PDB file of C-alpha atoms in Angstrom:
ATOM      1  CA  MET A  43      48.800  94.718 118.373  1.00  0.00           C
ATOM      2  CA  LEU A  44      50.170  91.057 119.397  1.00  0.00           C
ATOM      3  CA  ASN A  45      46.166  89.781 120.076  1.00  0.00           C
ATOM      4  CA  GLU A  46      45.799  90.830 116.359  1.00  0.00           C
ATOM      5  CA  LEU A  47      48.723  89.663 114.985  1.00  0.00           C
ATOM      6  CA  LEU A  48      48.117  86.087 116.277  1.00  0.00           C
ATOM      7  CA  GLN A  49      44.935  86.109 114.972  1.00  0.00           C
ATOM      8  CA  GLN A  50      45.644  87.016 111.649  1.00  0.00           C
ATOM      9  CA  GLU A  51      48.392  84.473 111.698  1.00  0.00           C
ATOM     10  CA  ILE A  52      45.945  82.105 113.032  1.00  0.00           C
ATOM     11  CA  GLN A  53      43.628  82.535 110.822  1.00  0.00           C
ATOM     12  CA  ALA A  54      46.551  82.514 106.969  1.00  0.00           C
ATOM     13  CA  ILE A  55      47.195  78.746 107.818  1.00  0.00           C
ATOM     14  CA  SER A  56      44.031  77.387 109.325  1.00  0.00           C
ATOM     15  CA  ARG A  57      41.854  75.576 106.280  1.00  0.00           C
ATOM     16  CA  GLY A  58      38.049  75.078 109.083  1.00  0.00           C
ATOM     17  CA  ARG A  59      36.615  76.402 111.618  1.00  0.00           C
ATOM     18  CA  ASP A  60      38.406  74.200 114.385  1.00  0.00           C
ATOM     19  CA  VAL A  61      42.299  74.148 116.003  1.00  0.00           C
ATOM     20  CA  GLY A  62      43.375  72.696 118.298  1.00  0.00           C
ATOM     21  CA  VAL A  63      45.810  73.737 121.005  1.00  0.00           C
ATOM     22  CA  LEU A  64      48.370  70.953 122.503  1.00  0.00           C
ATOM     23  CA  TYR A  65      47.466  73.399 126.530  1.00  0.00           C
ATOM     24  CA  LEU A  66      50.046  73.122 129.331  1.00  0.00           C
ATOM     25  CA  ASN A  67      47.625  75.251 131.972  1.00  0.00           C
ATOM     26  CA  ASP A  68      50.398  77.945 131.608  1.00  0.00           C
ATOM     27  CA  LEU A  69      49.386  81.741 129.771  1.00  0.00           C
ATOM     28  CA  ASP A  70      51.744  80.828 126.509  1.00  0.00           C
ATOM     29  CA  SER A  71      48.743  78.122 125.252  1.00  0.00           C
ATOM     30  CA  PHE A  72      46.546  80.186 126.840  1.00  0.00           C
ATOM     31  CA  SER A  73      47.404  83.071 125.136  1.00  0.00           C
ATOM     32  CA  LEU A  74      47.059  81.092 121.617  1.00  0.00           C
ATOM     33  CA  GLY A  75      42.810  79.511 122.927  1.00  0.00           C
ATOM     34  CA  CYS A  76      42.130  83.001 122.756  1.00  0.00           C
ATOM     35  CA  ALA A  77      43.655  84.395 119.586  1.00  0.00           C
ATOM     36  CA  ALA A  78      42.494  81.429 118.123  1.00  0.00           C
ATOM     37  CA  GLY A  79      39.140  81.720 119.453  1.00  0.00           C
ATOM     38  CA  LEU A  80      38.917  85.967 118.857  1.00  0.00           C
ATOM     39  CA  SER A  81      39.519  84.907 115.200  1.00  0.00           C
ATOM     40  CA  GLY A  82      36.801  82.643 114.978  1.00  0.00           C
ATOM     41  CA  LYS A  83      38.286  79.294 115.442  1.00  0.00           C
ATOM     42  CA  GLN A  84      36.278  76.196 117.745  1.00  0.00           C
ATOM     43  CA  VAL A  85      38.518  76.224 119.756  1.00  0.00           C
ATOM     44  CA  THR A  86      39.362  72.107 121.617  1.00  0.00           C
ATOM     45  CA  LEU A  87      42.507  72.040 123.853  1.00  0.00           C
ATOM     46  CA  HIS A  88      44.719  69.258 123.819  1.00  0.00           C
ATOM     47  CA  VAL A  89      46.048  67.849 127.587  1.00  0.00           C
ATOM     48  CA  PHE A  90      47.268  64.352 128.574  1.00  0.00           C
ATOM     49  CA  THR A  91      48.144  62.128 131.106  1.00  0.00           C
ATOM     50  CA  LEU A  92      50.474  59.553 131.726  1.00  0.00           C
ATOM     51  CA  ASN A  93      48.440  55.746 132.621  1.00  0.00           C
ATOM     52  CA  GLY A  94      45.407  57.170 133.065  1.00  0.00           C
ATOM     53  CA  ALA A  95      46.585  58.752 136.531  1.00  0.00           C
ATOM     54  CA  GLN A  96      45.003  62.207 137.067  1.00  0.00           C
ATOM     55  CA  SER A  97      46.948  65.317 138.142  1.00  0.00           C
ATOM     56  CA  LYS A  98      46.160  68.966 138.997  1.00  0.00           C
ATOM     57  CA  TYR A  99      47.044  69.928 135.626  1.00  0.00           C
ATOM     58  CA  VAL A 100      44.229  68.285 133.623  1.00  0.00           C
ATOM     59  CA  GLU A 101      41.674  69.495 136.285  1.00  0.00           C
ATOM     60  CA  SER A 102      42.963  72.683 136.440  1.00  0.00           C
ATOM     61  CA  SER A 103      42.174  72.771 132.096  1.00  0.00           C
ATOM     62  CA  CYS A 104      38.766  71.390 131.913  1.00  0.00           C
ATOM     63  CA  ALA A 105      38.143  74.781 134.556  1.00  0.00           C
ATOM     64  CA  ILE A 106      39.663  76.729 131.859  1.00  0.00           C
ATOM     65  CA  ALA A 107      37.885  75.589 129.040  1.00  0.00           C
ATOM     66  CA  GLN A 108      34.820  75.537 131.151  1.00  0.00           C
ATOM     67  CA  LYS A 109      35.206  78.764 132.062  1.00  0.00           C
ATOM     68  CA  MET A 110      36.210  80.189 128.480  1.00  0.00           C
ATOM     69  CA  ARG A 111      33.124  77.600 126.554  1.00  0.00           C
ATOM     70  CA  TRP A 112      36.344  75.616 124.586  1.00  0.00           C
ATOM     71  CA  GLN A 113      36.252  72.056 124.129  1.00  0.00           C
ATOM     72  CA  ILE A 114      38.996  69.786 125.920  1.00  0.00           C
ATOM     73  CA  GLU A 115      40.072  66.404 124.672  1.00  0.00           C
ATOM     74  CA  VAL A 116      42.030  64.406 127.769  1.00  0.00           C
ATOM     75  CA  HIS A 117      44.609  61.883 126.201  1.00  0.00           C
ATOM     76  CA  ASP A 118      46.835  58.914 128.025  1.00  0.00           C
ATOM     77  CA  ILE A 119      49.747  58.499 127.371  1.00  0.00           C
ATOM     78  CA  ASN A 120      50.717  54.749 127.678  1.00  0.00           C
ATOM     79  CA  THR A 121      54.428  54.669 128.348  1.00  0.00           C
ATOM     80  CA  GLY A 122      55.263  51.078 129.388  1.00  0.00           C
ATOM     81  CA  ILE A 123      57.413  51.683 126.031  1.00  0.00           C
ATOM     82  CA  PHE A 124      59.294  55.254 127.817  1.00  0.00           C
ATOM     83  CA  PHE A 125      62.352  54.146 126.641  1.00  0.00           C
ATOM     84  CA  GLU A 126      61.469  53.133 123.185  1.00  0.00           C
ATOM     85  CA  GLN A 127      59.417  55.791 122.533  1.00  0.00           C
ATOM     86  CA  ILE A 128      62.088  58.336 123.632  1.00  0.00           C
ATOM     87  CA  ARG A 129      64.900  55.877 121.433  1.00  0.00           C
ATOM     88  CA  GLY A 130      61.915  56.806 118.757  1.00  0.00           C
ATOM     89  CA  LEU A 131      62.390  60.791 118.940  1.00  0.00           C
ATOM     90  CA  LEU A 132      65.372  61.190 119.541  1.00  0.00           C
ATOM     91  CA  GLY A 133      65.705  59.435 116.234  1.00  0.00           C
ATOM     92  CA  SER A 134      63.708  62.051 114.122  1.00  0.00           C
ATOM     93  CA  ILE A 135      64.052  65.523 115.839  1.00  0.00           C
ATOM     94  CA  SER A 136      66.987  67.062 117.484  1.00  0.00           C
ATOM     95  CA  VAL A 137      66.695  68.143 121.220  1.00  0.00           C
ATOM     96  CA  HIS A 138      69.609  69.842 123.633  1.00  0.00           C
ATOM     97  CA  ARG A 139      67.087  70.365 126.505  1.00  0.00           C
ATOM     98  CA  LYS A 140      65.676  68.580 129.378  1.00  0.00           C
ATOM     99  CA  ASN A 141      62.219  70.241 129.175  1.00  0.00           C
ATOM    100  CA  ASP A 142      62.120  69.977 124.995  1.00  0.00           C
ATOM    101  CA  VAL A 143      62.423  66.413 125.704  1.00  0.00           C
ATOM    102  CA  ALA A 144      59.472  66.509 127.467  1.00  0.00           C
ATOM    103  CA  MET A 145      57.428  68.672 125.416  1.00  0.00           C
ATOM    104  CA  PHE A 146      58.484  67.007 121.999  1.00  0.00           C
ATOM    105  CA  TYR A 147      57.586  63.816 123.686  1.00  0.00           C
ATOM    106  CA  VAL A 148      54.403  64.811 124.301  1.00  0.00           C
ATOM    107  CA  VAL A 149      52.953  65.938 121.069  1.00  0.00           C
ATOM    108  CA  SER A 150      55.178  64.025 119.493  1.00  0.00           C
ATOM    109  CA  GLU A 151      52.629  60.910 121.063  1.00  0.00           C
ATOM    110  CA  LEU A 152      49.356  63.174 120.694  1.00  0.00           C
ATOM    111  CA  MET A 153      49.695  64.470 117.368  1.00  0.00           C
ATOM    112  CA  PRO A 154      48.900  61.197 115.544  1.00  0.00           C
ATOM    113  CA  THR A 155      45.068  60.806 117.463  1.00  0.00           C
ATOM    114  CA  LEU A 156      44.404  64.791 117.025  1.00  0.00           C
ATOM    115  CA  THR A 157      41.617  65.244 114.644  1.00  0.00           C
ATOM    116  CA  GLU A 158      41.624  69.187 113.955  1.00  0.00           C
ATOM    117  CA  ASN A 159      44.203  69.927 110.257  1.00  0.00           C
ATOM    118  CA  LEU A 160      45.676  72.476 112.632  1.00  0.00           C
ATOM    119  CA  THR A 161      47.356  71.979 116.266  1.00  0.00           C
ATOM    120  CA  LEU A 162      48.930  75.266 118.225  1.00  0.00           C
ATOM    121  CA  TRP A 163      51.335  74.803 119.816  1.00  0.00           C
ATOM    122  CA  PRO A 164      53.445  77.847 122.546  1.00  0.00           C
ATOM    123  CA  SER A 165      56.982  77.128 122.400  1.00  0.00           C
ATOM    124  CA  GLY A 166      59.442  79.997 122.123  1.00  0.00           C
ATOM    125  CA  LEU A 167      57.957  82.680 124.463  1.00  0.00           C
ATOM    126  CA  ASP A 168      60.729  82.220 127.161  1.00  0.00           C
ATOM    127  CA  ILE A 169      63.331  83.074 124.731  1.00  0.00           C
ATOM    128  CA  LEU A 170      61.291  85.482 122.862  1.00  0.00           C
ATOM    129  CA  CYS A 171      60.258  87.213 126.615  1.00  0.00           C
ATOM    130  CA  GLY A 172      64.288  86.702 127.721  1.00  0.00           C
ATOM    131  CA  LEU A 173      62.550  84.001 130.701  1.00  0.00           C
ATOM    132  CA  THR A 174      65.373  81.186 129.671  1.00  0.00           C
ATOM    133  CA  SER A 175      68.676  80.286 131.702  1.00  0.00           C
ATOM    134  CA  ASN A 176      70.801  82.370 129.168  1.00  0.00           C
ATOM    135  CA  PHE A 177      69.995  85.705 130.058  1.00  0.00           C
ATOM    136  CA  SER A 178      71.705  87.806 132.917  1.00  0.00           C
ATOM    137  CA  GLY A 179      71.548  91.051 134.706  1.00  0.00           C
ATOM    138  CA  ILE A 180      72.717  92.331 131.010  1.00  0.00           C
ATOM    139  CA  HIS A 181      70.204  92.014 129.255  1.00  0.00           C
ATOM    140  CA  LYS A 182      67.616  93.472 131.211  1.00  0.00           C
ATOM    141  CA  SER A 183      69.121  96.777 131.229  1.00  0.00           C
ATOM    142  CA  ASN A 184      71.095  97.211 128.278  1.00  0.00           C
ATOM    143  CA  ALA A 185      68.453  96.599 125.000  1.00  0.00           C
ATOM    144  CA  GLN A 186      71.246  95.903 122.116  1.00  0.00           C
ATOM    145  CA  GLU A 187      72.837  92.947 124.369  1.00  0.00           C
ATOM    146  CA  PHE A 188      69.294  91.992 124.903  1.00  0.00           C
ATOM    147  CA  LEU A 189      67.993  91.579 120.937  1.00  0.00           C
ATOM    148  CA  THR A 190      71.534  90.447 119.967  1.00  0.00           C
ATOM    149  CA  LEU A 191      71.142  87.698 122.460  1.00  0.00           C
ATOM    150  CA  ARG A 192      67.597  86.944 121.361  1.00  0.00           C
ATOM    151  CA  ARG A 193      68.789  86.586 117.861  1.00  0.00           C
ATOM    152  CA  THR A 194      71.191  84.694 118.158  1.00  0.00           C
ATOM    153  CA  LEU A 195      69.276  81.900 119.900  1.00  0.00           C
ATOM    154  CA  LEU A 196      66.190  82.130 117.799  1.00  0.00           C
ATOM    155  CA  GLU A 197      68.527  81.286 114.544  1.00  0.00           C
ATOM    156  CA  ARG A 198      70.032  78.334 117.302  1.00  0.00           C
ATOM    157  CA  SER A 199      66.009  77.422 118.215  1.00  0.00           C
ATOM    158  CA  GLU A 200      65.298  74.086 116.762  1.00  0.00           C
ATOM    159  CA  ILE A 201      62.039  74.414 117.220  1.00  0.00           C
ATOM    160  CA  PRO A 202      60.652  75.129 114.210  1.00  0.00           C
ATOM    161  CA  ALA A 203      62.495  72.183 112.785  1.00  0.00           C
ATOM    162  CA  ASN A 204      61.361  70.200 115.054  1.00  0.00           C
ATOM    163  CA  CYS A 205      57.403  71.475 114.165  1.00  0.00           C
ATOM    164  CA  ILE A 206      58.148  70.265 110.409  1.00  0.00           C
ATOM    165  CA  ALA A 207      59.533  67.239 110.987  1.00  0.00           C
ATOM    166  CA  LEU A 208      56.614  66.399 113.533  1.00  0.00           C
ATOM    167  CA  GLN A 209      53.984  67.699 111.612  1.00  0.00           C
ATOM    168  CA  THR A 210      55.227  65.315 108.555  1.00  0.00           C
ATOM    169  CA  SER A 211      54.876  62.260 110.526  1.00  0.00           C
ATOM    170  CA  ALA A 212      51.424  63.240 111.581  1.00  0.00           C
ATOM    171  CA  LYS A 213      50.634  64.764 108.015  1.00  0.00           C
ATOM    172  CA  LYS A 214      48.814  67.197 109.754  1.00  0.00           C
ATOM    173  CA  LYS A 215      49.365  70.832 110.558  1.00  0.00           C
ATOM    174  CA  LEU A 216      51.666  71.645 114.033  1.00  0.00           C
ATOM    175  CA  PHE A 217      52.540  75.054 114.087  1.00  0.00           C
ATOM    176  CA  ALA A 218      54.302  77.101 116.727  1.00  0.00           C
ATOM    177  CA  PRO A 219      53.421  80.926 116.739  1.00  0.00           C
ATOM    178  CA  TYR A 220      56.044  81.936 119.420  1.00  0.00           C
ATOM    179  CA  ALA A 221      58.936  80.229 117.312  1.00  0.00           C
ATOM    180  CA  GLN A 222      57.589  80.680 114.128  1.00  0.00           C
ATOM    181  CA  SER A 223      55.684  83.551 112.535  1.00  0.00           C
ATOM    182  CA  HIS A 224      57.822  86.457 111.425  1.00  0.00           C
ATOM    183  CA  ALA A 225      55.237  88.580 112.376  1.00  0.00           C
ATOM    184  CA  VAL A 226      54.736  88.095 115.519  1.00  0.00           C
ATOM    185  CA  ILE A 227      58.919  87.695 116.172  1.00  0.00           C
ATOM    186  CA  ASP A 228      59.599  90.851 115.483  1.00  0.00           C
ATOM    187  CA  HIS A 229      56.939  92.303 117.198  1.00  0.00           C
ATOM    188  CA  PHE A 230      58.712  91.035 120.253  1.00  0.00           C
ATOM    189  CA  LEU A 231      61.607  91.765 119.159  1.00  0.00           C
ATOM    190  CA  ARG A 232      61.468  95.414 119.139  1.00  0.00           C
ATOM    191  CA  ARG A 233      60.784  95.426 122.835  1.00  0.00           C
ATOM    192  CA  ASP A 234      63.568  95.805 125.765  1.00  0.00           C
ATOM    193  CA  TRP A 235      63.091  93.229 128.461  1.00  0.00           C
ATOM    194  CA  ARG A 236      61.343  95.933 130.871  1.00  0.00           C
ATOM    195  CA  ALA A 237      58.769  96.859 128.212  1.00  0.00           C
ATOM    196  CA  LEU A 238      58.148  92.713 128.120  1.00  0.00           C
ATOM    197  CA  ASN A 239      58.193  92.106 131.951  1.00  0.00           C
ATOM    198  CA  MET A 240      56.348  94.442 133.949  1.00  0.00           C
ATOM    199  CA  ASN A 241      53.790  95.829 135.004  1.00  0.00           C
ATOM    200  CA  ARG A 242      51.398  98.903 133.168  1.00  0.00           C
ATOM    201  CA  ASP A 243      53.272 101.919 134.815  1.00  0.00           C
ATOM    202  CA  GLY A 244      56.677 100.231 135.499  1.00  0.00           C
ATOM    203  CA  SER A 245      56.713  99.892 139.048  1.00  0.00           C
ATOM    204  CA  HIS A 246      57.326  96.132 139.813  1.00  0.00           C
ATOM    205  CA  VAL A 247      58.265  92.959 137.281  1.00  0.00           C
ATOM    206  CA  GLN A 248      55.173  90.855 136.038  1.00  0.00           C
ATOM    207  CA  LEU A 249      56.928  88.567 133.712  1.00  0.00           C
ATOM    208  CA  LYS A 250      55.185  88.597 130.074  1.00  0.00           C
ATOM    209  CA  ALA A 251      53.554  91.274 131.335  1.00  0.00           C
ATOM    210  CA  ALA A 252      52.849  92.603 127.701  1.00  0.00           C
ATOM    211  CA  VAL A 253      51.401  88.574 127.150  1.00  0.00           C
ATOM    212  CA  ARG A 254      49.094  89.617 129.507  1.00  0.00           C
ATOM    213  CA  GLN A 255      48.145  92.994 128.995  1.00  0.00           C
ATOM    214  CA  ALA A 256      46.759  91.825 124.930  1.00  0.00           C
ATOM    215  CA  PHE A 257      44.109  89.326 126.869  1.00  0.00           C
ATOM    216  CA  TYR A 258      43.170  91.063 129.912  1.00  0.00           C
ATOM    217  CA  GLY A 259      39.608  90.824 129.159  1.00  0.00           C
ATOM    218  CA  GLU A 260      40.082  86.957 128.437  1.00  0.00           C
ATOM    219  CA  ILE A 261      42.684  86.669 131.836  1.00  0.00           C
ATOM    220  CA  ARG A 262      39.823  87.685 133.761  1.00  0.00           C
ATOM    221  CA  ARG A 263      37.394  85.936 132.310  1.00  0.00           C
ATOM    222  CA  ALA A 264      39.395  82.760 133.146  1.00  0.00           C
ATOM    223  CA  GLY A 265      40.936  83.461 136.432  1.00  0.00           C
ATOM    224  CA  LYS A 266      44.027  82.850 137.353  1.00  0.00           C
ATOM    225  CA  ILE A 267      46.915  81.986 134.690  1.00  0.00           C
ATOM    226  CA  GLU A 268      50.044  80.636 135.561  1.00  0.00           C
ATOM    227  CA  THR A 269      52.874  81.980 134.303  1.00  0.00           C
ATOM    228  CA  HIS A 270      54.680  79.027 133.899  1.00  0.00           C
ATOM    229  CA  SER A 271      53.457  75.544 133.147  1.00  0.00           C
ATOM    230  CA  SER A 272      53.342  72.731 135.863  1.00  0.00           C
ATOM    231  CA  ALA A 273      51.916  70.206 133.104  1.00  0.00           C
ATOM    232  CA  PHE A 274      55.140  68.254 133.423  1.00  0.00           C
ATOM    233  CA  LYS A 275      55.620  67.753 136.869  1.00  0.00           C
ATOM    234  CA  SER A 276      52.310  67.755 137.845  1.00  0.00           C
ATOM    235  CA  SER A 277      52.040  64.969 135.325  1.00  0.00           C
ATOM    236  CA  GLY A 278      55.085  63.106 136.627  1.00  0.00           C
ATOM    237  CA  LEU A 279      56.489  63.307 133.410  1.00  0.00           C
ATOM    238  CA  ASN A 280      59.718  65.444 134.337  1.00  0.00           C
ATOM    239  CA  LEU A 281      60.809  62.055 136.642  1.00  0.00           C
ATOM    240  CA  LEU A 282      60.557  60.415 133.458  1.00  0.00           C
ATOM    241  CA  ILE A 283      62.600  62.361 131.465  1.00  0.00           C
ATOM    242  CA  SER A 284      64.752  62.745 134.372  1.00  0.00           C
ATOM    243  CA  GLU A 285      65.297  58.255 134.525  1.00  0.00           C
ATOM    244  CA  VAL A 286      66.536  58.662 130.775  1.00  0.00           C
ATOM    245  CA  VAL A 287      70.128  58.599 131.017  1.00  0.00           C
ATOM    246  CA  LYS A 288      69.740  56.153 133.852  1.00  0.00           C
ATOM    247  CA  ASN A 289      68.287  53.345 131.393  1.00  0.00           C
ATOM    248  CA  LYS A 290      70.964  51.585 129.961  1.00  0.00           C
ATOM    249  CA  SER A 291      68.750  50.482 127.026  1.00  0.00           C
ATOM    250  CA  ILE A 292      69.706  53.092 124.692  1.00  0.00           C
ATOM    251  CA  ASN A 293      73.275  53.223 123.439  1.00  0.00           C
ATOM    252  CA  PHE A 294      76.297  55.224 124.404  1.00  0.00           C
ATOM    253  CA  LYS A 295      75.850  57.395 122.178  1.00  0.00           C
ATOM    254  CA  LEU A 296      72.229  58.653 122.745  1.00  0.00           C
ATOM    255  CA  ARG A 297      73.094  57.740 126.722  1.00  0.00           C
ATOM    256  CA  ARG A 298      75.787  61.057 125.970  1.00  0.00           C
ATOM    257  CA  SER A 299      73.266  62.761 123.887  1.00  0.00           C
ATOM    258  CA  LEU A 300      70.665  62.797 126.802  1.00  0.00           C
ATOM    259  CA  GLY A 301      73.344  63.852 129.463  1.00  0.00           C
ATOM    260  CA  GLU A 302      74.101  66.706 127.866  1.00  0.00           C
ATOM    261  CA  ILE A 303      70.129  67.305 127.736  1.00  0.00           C
ATOM    262  CA  LEU A 304      70.701  67.462 132.142  1.00  0.00           C
ATOM    263  CA  ILE A 305      73.830  69.157 132.885  1.00  0.00           C
ATOM    264  CA  ASP A 306      74.238  72.721 133.605  1.00  0.00           C
ATOM    265  CA  TRP A 307      74.255  74.691 130.755  1.00  0.00           C
ATOM    266  CA  ARG A 308      76.955  77.643 131.835  1.00  0.00           C
ATOM    267  CA  LEU A 309      79.304  75.732 129.347  1.00  0.00           C
ATOM    268  CA  LYS A 310      76.900  76.453 126.653  1.00  0.00           C
ATOM    269  CA  ARG A 311      76.337  80.045 127.697  1.00  0.00           C
ATOM    270  CA  ALA A 312      79.509  81.214 127.949  1.00  0.00           C
ATOM    271  CA  GLN A 313      79.990  79.687 124.447  1.00  0.00           C
ATOM    272  CA  LEU A 314      77.112  82.612 122.846  1.00  0.00           C
TER     273      LEU A 314
END
């Protein structure tokens, strides 16, 4: 069902034969590539390097592209003016987590260079599957609590608005099905934590199992697909993001905002 829903969404908004995927070498982005390919599109994976430095993330992504017969383009991001780039990013979109800064930094740098009319972005799946730090033990056992919290987080999510802002500036379509497609979101909301994150017979935890099951054949063809991305760590982007808050060239207001990105979110969760 998920496979078909993603295909339908891609077909509905894609004007041409070519579809790009901002690829993070994880299950989230792999599933989007599969759905685009199965819908008859020519898939191109877009991956990044920083200042020409290679990484295991890029190497693994190239191997996946070869196995799946997808195209792949490696884009190099020059971080020589990194803090200026971050200031510009924070002036155009709203972010509240360190990982979101990394994600949207990559998107903002790559979007102007992409040639496809439609580019898919894998953000949003962790919320749908209940895998962010907001979730606790009660959400794994109480379906109503799980549903309520996911709805709350989706309402507060800045991903859709940020996608619109970035695609407008780049004059290209940026689409995050796991954060923007009502049909896909409803598909996940109808399921409890165990249905999404347990193997077929319910004998053990397998995070994002529902997605793995939807693309079982494609995963067998590709080989090992990581559940979570290590792209930002592997490329060194995480280290750069962590240094942002220490940089005095960013004014106090922005530094304070970035500080909030890096703090423990227990206080925020307590307010939910």
